[in-house]
mmCIF file of C-alpha atoms in Angstrom:
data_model
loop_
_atom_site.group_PDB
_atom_site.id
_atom_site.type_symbol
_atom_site.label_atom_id
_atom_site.label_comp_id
_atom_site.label_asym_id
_atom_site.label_seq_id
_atom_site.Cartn_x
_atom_site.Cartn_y
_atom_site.Cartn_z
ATOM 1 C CA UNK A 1 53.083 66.688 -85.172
ATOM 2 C CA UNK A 2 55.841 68.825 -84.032
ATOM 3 C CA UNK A 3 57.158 69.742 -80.551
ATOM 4 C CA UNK A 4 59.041 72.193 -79.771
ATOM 5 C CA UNK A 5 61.301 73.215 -76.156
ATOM 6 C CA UNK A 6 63.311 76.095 -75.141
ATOM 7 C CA UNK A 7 65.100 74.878 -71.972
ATOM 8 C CA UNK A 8 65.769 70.819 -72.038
ATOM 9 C CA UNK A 9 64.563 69.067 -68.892
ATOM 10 C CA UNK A 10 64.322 65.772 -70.284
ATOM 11 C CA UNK A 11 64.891 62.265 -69.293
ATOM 12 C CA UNK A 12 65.051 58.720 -70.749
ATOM 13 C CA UNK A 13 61.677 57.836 -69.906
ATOM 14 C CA UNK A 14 60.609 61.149 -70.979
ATOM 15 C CA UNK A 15 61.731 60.919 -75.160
ATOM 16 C CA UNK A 16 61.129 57.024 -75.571
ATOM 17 C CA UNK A 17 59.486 56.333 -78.570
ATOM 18 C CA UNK A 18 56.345 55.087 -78.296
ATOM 19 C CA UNK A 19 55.215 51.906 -80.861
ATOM 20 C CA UNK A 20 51.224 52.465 -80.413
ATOM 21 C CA UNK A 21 50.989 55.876 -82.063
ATOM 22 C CA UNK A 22 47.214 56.205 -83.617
ATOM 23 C CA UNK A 23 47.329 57.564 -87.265
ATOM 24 C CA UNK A 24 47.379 61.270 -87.646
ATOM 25 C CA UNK A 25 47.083 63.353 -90.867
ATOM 26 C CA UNK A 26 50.743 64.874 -91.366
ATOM 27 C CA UNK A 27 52.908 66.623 -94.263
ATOM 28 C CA UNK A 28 55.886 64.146 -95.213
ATOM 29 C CA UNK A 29 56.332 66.220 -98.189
ATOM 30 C CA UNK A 30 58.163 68.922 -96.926
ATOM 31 C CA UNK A 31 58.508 68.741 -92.792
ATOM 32 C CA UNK A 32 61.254 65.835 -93.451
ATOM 33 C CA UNK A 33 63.683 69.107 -94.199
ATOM 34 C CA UNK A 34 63.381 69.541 -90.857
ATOM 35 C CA UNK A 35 64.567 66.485 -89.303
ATOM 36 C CA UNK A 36 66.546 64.091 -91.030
ATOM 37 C CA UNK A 37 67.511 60.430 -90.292
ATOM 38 C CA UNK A 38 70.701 60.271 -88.540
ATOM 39 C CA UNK A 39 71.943 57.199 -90.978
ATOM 40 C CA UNK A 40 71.729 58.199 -94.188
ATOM 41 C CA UNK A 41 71.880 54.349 -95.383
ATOM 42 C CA UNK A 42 68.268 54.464 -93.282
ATOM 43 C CA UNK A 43 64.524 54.670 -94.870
ATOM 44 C CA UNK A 44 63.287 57.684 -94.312
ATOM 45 C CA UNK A 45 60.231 57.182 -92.656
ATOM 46 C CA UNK A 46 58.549 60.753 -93.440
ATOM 47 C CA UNK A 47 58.717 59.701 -97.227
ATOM 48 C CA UNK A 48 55.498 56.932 -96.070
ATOM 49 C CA UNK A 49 52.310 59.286 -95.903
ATOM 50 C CA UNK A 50 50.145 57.191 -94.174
ATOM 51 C CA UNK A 51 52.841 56.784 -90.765
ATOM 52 C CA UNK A 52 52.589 59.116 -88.281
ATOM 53 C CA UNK A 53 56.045 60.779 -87.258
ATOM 54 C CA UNK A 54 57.126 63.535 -84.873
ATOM 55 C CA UNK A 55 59.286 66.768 -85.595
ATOM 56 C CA UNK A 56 61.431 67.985 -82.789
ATOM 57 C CA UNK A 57 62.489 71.274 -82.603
ATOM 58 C CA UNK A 58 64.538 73.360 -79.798
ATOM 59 C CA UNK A 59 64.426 76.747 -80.208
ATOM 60 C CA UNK A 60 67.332 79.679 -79.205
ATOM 61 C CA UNK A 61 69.853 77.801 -79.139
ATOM 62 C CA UNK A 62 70.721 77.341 -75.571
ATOM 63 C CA UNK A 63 73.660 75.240 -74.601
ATOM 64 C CA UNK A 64 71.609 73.026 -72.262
ATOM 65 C CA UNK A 65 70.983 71.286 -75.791
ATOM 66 C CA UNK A 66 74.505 70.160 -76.025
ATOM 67 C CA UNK A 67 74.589 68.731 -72.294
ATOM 68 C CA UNK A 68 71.219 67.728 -71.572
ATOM 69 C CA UNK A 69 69.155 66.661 -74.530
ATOM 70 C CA UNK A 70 71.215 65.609 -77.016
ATOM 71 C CA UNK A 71 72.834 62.777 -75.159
ATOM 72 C CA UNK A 72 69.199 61.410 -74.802
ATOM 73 C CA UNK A 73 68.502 62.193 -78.406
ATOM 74 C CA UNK A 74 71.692 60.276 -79.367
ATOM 75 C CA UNK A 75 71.002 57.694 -77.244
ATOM 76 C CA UNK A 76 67.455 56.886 -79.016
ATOM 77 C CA UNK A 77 68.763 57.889 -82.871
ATOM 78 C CA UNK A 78 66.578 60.877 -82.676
ATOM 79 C CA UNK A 79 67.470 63.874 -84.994
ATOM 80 C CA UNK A 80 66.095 67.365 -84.460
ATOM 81 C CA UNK A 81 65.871 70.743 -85.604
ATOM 82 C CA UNK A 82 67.439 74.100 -83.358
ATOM 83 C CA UNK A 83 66.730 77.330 -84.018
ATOM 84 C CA UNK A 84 69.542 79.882 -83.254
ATOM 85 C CA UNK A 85 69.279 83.627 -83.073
ATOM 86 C CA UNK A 86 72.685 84.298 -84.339
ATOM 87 C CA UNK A 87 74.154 87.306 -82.096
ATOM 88 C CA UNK A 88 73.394 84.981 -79.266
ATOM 89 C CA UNK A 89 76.121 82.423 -80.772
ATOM 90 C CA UNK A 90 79.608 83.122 -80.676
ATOM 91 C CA UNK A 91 83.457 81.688 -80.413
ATOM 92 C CA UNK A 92 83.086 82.048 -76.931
ATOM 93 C CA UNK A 93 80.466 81.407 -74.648
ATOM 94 C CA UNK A 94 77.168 84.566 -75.111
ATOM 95 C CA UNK A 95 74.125 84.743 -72.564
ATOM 96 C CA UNK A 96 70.445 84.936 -74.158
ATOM 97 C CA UNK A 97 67.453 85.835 -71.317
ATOM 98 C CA UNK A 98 70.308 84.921 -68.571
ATOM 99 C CA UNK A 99 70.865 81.228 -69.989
ATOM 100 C CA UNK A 100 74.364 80.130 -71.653
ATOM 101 C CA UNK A 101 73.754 79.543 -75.333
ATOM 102 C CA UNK A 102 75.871 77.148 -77.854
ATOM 103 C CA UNK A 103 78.960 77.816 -79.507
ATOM 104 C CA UNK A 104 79.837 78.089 -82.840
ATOM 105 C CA UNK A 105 82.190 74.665 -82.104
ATOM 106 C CA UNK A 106 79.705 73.234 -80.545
ATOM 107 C CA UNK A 107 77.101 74.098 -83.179
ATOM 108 C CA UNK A 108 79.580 72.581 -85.827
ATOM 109 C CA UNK A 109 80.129 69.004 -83.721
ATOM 110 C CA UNK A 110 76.201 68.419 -83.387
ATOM 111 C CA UNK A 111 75.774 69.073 -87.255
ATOM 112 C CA UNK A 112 78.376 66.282 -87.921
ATOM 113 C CA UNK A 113 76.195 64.248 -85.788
ATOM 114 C CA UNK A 114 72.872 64.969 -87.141
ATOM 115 C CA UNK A 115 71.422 67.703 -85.745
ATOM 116 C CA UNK A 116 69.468 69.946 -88.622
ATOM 117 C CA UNK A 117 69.921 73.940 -87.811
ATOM 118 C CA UNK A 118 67.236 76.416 -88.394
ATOM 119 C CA UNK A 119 67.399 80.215 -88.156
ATOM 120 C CA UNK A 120 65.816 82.067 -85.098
ATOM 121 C CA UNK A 121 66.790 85.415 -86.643
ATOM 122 C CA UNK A 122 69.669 87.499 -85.898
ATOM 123 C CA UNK A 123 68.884 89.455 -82.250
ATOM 124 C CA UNK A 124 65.305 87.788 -81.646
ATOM 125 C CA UNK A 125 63.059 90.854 -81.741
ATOM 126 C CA UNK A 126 59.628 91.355 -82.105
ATOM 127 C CA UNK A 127 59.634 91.756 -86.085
ATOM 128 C CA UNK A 128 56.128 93.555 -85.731
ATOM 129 C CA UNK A 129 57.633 96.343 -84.152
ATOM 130 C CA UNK A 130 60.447 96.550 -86.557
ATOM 131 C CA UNK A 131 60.715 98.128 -90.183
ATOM 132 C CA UNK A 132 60.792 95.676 -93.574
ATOM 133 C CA UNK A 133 64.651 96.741 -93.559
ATOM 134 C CA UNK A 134 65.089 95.315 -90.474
ATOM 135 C CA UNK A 135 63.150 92.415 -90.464
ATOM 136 C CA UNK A 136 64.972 91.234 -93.831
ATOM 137 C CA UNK A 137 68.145 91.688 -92.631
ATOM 138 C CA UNK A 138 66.978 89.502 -89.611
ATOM 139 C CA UNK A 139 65.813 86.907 -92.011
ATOM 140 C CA UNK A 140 69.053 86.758 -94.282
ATOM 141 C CA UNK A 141 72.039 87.606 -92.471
ATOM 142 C CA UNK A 142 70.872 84.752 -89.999
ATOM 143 C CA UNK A 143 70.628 82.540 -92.897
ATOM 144 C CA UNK A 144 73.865 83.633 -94.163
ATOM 145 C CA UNK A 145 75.669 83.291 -90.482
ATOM 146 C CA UNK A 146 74.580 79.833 -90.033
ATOM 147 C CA UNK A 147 75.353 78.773 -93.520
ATOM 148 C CA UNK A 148 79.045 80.143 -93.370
ATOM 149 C CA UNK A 149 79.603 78.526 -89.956
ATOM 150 C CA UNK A 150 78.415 74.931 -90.753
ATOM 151 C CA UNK A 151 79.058 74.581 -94.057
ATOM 152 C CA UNK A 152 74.997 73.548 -95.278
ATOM 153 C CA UNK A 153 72.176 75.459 -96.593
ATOM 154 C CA UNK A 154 69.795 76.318 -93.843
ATOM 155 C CA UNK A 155 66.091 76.323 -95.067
ATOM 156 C CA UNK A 156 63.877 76.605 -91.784
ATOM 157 C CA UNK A 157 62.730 79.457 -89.994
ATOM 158 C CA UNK A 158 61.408 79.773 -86.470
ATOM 159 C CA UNK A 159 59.326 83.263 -86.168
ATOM 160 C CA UNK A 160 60.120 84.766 -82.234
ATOM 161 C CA UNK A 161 57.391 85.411 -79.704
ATOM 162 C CA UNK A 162 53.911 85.266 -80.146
ATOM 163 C CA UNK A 163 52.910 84.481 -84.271
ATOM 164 C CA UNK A 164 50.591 87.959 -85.672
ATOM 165 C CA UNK A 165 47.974 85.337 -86.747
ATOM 166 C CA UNK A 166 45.309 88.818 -86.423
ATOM 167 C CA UNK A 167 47.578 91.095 -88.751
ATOM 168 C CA UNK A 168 47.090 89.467 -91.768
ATOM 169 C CA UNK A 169 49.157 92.014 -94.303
ATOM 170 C CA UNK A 170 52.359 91.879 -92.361
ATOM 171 C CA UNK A 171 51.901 88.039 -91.887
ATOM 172 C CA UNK A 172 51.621 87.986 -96.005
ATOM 173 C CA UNK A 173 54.460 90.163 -96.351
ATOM 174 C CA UNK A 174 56.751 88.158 -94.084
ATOM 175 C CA UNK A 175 55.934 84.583 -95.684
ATOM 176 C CA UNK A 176 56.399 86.297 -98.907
ATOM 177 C CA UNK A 177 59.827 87.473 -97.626
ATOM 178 C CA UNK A 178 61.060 83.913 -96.380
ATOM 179 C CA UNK A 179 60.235 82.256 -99.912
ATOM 180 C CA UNK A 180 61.961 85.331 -101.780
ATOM 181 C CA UNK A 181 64.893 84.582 -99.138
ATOM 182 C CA UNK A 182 65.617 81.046 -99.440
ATOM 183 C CA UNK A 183 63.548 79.296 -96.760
ATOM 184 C CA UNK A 184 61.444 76.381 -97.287
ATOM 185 C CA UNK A 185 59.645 76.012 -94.177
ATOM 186 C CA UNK A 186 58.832 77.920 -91.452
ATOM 187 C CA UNK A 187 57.332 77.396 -87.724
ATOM 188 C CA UNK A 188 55.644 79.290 -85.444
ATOM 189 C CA UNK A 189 54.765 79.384 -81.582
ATOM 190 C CA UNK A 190 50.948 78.383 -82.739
ATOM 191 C CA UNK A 191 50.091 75.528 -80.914
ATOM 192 C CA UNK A 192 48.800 72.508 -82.673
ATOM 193 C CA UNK A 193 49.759 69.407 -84.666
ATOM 194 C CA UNK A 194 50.449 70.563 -88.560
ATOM 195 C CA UNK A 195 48.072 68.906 -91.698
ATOM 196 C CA UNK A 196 48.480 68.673 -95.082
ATOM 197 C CA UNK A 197 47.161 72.149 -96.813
ATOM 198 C CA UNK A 198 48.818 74.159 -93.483
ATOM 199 C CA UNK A 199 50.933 76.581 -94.622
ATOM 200 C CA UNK A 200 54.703 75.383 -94.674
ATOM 201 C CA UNK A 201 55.870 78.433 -93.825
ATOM 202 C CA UNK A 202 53.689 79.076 -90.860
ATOM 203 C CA UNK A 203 53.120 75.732 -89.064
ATOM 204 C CA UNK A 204 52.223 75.078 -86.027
ATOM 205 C CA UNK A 205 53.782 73.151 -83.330
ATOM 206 C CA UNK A 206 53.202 71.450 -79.927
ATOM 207 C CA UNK A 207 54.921 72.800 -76.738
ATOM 208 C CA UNK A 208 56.679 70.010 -74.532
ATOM 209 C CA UNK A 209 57.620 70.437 -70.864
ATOM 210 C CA UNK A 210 59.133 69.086 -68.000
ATOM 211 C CA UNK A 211 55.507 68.806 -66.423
ATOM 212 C CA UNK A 212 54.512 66.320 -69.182
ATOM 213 C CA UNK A 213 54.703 62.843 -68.193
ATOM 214 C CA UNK A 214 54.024 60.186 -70.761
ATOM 215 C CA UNK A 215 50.373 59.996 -70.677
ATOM 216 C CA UNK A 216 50.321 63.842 -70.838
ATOM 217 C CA UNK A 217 52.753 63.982 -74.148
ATOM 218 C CA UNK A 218 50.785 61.349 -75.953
ATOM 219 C CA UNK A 219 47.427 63.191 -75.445
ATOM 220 C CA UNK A 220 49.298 66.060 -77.227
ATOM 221 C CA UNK A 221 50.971 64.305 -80.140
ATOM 222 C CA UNK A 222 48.132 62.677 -80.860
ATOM 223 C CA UNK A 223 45.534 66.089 -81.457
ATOM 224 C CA UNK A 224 44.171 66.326 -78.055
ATOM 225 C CA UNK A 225 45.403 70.585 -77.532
ATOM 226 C CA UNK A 226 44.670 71.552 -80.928
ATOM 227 C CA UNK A 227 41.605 73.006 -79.381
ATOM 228 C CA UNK A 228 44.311 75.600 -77.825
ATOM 229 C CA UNK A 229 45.058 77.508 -81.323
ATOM 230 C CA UNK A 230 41.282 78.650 -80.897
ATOM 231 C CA UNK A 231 41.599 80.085 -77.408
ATOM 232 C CA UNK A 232 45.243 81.304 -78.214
ATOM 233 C CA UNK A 233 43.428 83.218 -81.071
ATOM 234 C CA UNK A 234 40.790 84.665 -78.988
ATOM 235 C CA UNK A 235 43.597 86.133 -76.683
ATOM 236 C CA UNK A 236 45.935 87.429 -79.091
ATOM 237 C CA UNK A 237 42.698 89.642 -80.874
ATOM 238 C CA UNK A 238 41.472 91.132 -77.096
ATOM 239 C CA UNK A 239 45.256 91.924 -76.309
ATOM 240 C CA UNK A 240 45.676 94.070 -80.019
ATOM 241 C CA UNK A 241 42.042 95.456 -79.323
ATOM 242 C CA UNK A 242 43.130 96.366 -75.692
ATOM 243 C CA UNK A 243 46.325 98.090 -76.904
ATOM 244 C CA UNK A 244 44.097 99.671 -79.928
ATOM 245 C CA UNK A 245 41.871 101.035 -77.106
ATOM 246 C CA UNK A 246 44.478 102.528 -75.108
ATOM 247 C CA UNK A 247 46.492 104.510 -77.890
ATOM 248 C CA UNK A 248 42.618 106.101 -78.677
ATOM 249 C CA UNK A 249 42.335 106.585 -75.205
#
């Protein structure tokens, strides 16, 4: 499964690894671009298909990363994967939705340590509303930003706001686009664990919260809210009928 936070409320007894995980389906094939060990000397544990694993992601690249959950994920030899919208991150300090983001230096010193960066586009729009111009230059000059800046190839994308599951050409066009780009996987804000025959460029992922306690992120990790994708589908097709209704109206 993956998880994915935006602001990082965590604590020790909140991220320690838990030994009794039941056996899940899971894709070691290509998710362990995502998150790799933090020794390279180290086994790489996605590269056993039969072990369950975890896939943390953080997405827009807010600086609470740095000073909050990073320590912890140090701490425990946890890597993960953030996802930066680029004009957010800067030489000096830049605000995103009223919240300090990272750094480009401080971007640079949690690579060296481990930590796996992932594109979030350039200004986080809502690339449904935007023209295929647009939304490629979102893709690539991301890409291209965080590439220059820390010196690796980037090959994850995180898709911002609410995945078009219900517009199926544009959702074609855009995972077309990421291949033709240079990305080799790509998540979404579906919610869900991810299985083998998913589609690597639109996988789903498991939000995680300060309201989870252990019992509560177990349940998740281990399949209990995939129902949610269903009723998340169901809501996203009445919201684009409603506004359908209302531009006939």
């Amino acid at each position: 499964p993956q998880s994915c936070s935006h602001s990082q409320p965590f604590n020790d007894s909140t991220i320690q690894p838990r030994p009794d995980r039941p056996n899940r389906p899971n894709r070691p094939d290509r998710l362990n671009r995502l998150n790799q060990p933090n020794e390279p000397n180290q086994p790489n544990r996605l590269d056993e298909p039969n072990k369950p694993y975890v896939v943390l992601t953080f997405d827009d690249g807010y600086r609470d990363f740095y000073t909050h959950a990073f320590p912890i994920l140090h701490k425990y030899r946890f890597s993960a994967t953030v996802f930066l919208p680029t004009a957010f991150i800067g030489p000096q300090r830049k605000k995103f939705k009223g919240k300090e983001c990272l750094t480009w230096a401080e971007v640079r010193k949690l690579c060296d340590q481990g930590i796996i960066f992932g594109s979030h586009t350039v200004n986080h729009l809502k690339l449904t509303e935007e023209k295929q111009e647009k939304i490629e230059y979102e893709l690539k000059k991301s890409k291209e930003q965080i590439e220059d800046h820390i010196g690796n190839r980037v090959k994850s994308f995180c898709y911002p706001y609410a995945f078009p599951d219900q517009d199926k050409i544009f959702v074609r066009a855009l995972l077309s686009l990421m291949e033709r780009i240079g990305y080799e996987i790509g998540v979404t804000t579906r919610v869900g664990l991810a299985y083998s025959g998913d589609n690597i460029f639109a996988l789903k992922r498991m939000p995680i919260n300060e309201f989870d306690d252990q019992v509560f992120l177990v349940s998740k990790l281990t399949g209990a809210y995939d129902w949610i994708q269903k009723f998340q589908l169901v809501y996203k097709k009445i919201k684009r009928d409603s506004g359908r209704s209302q531009i006939l109206e």
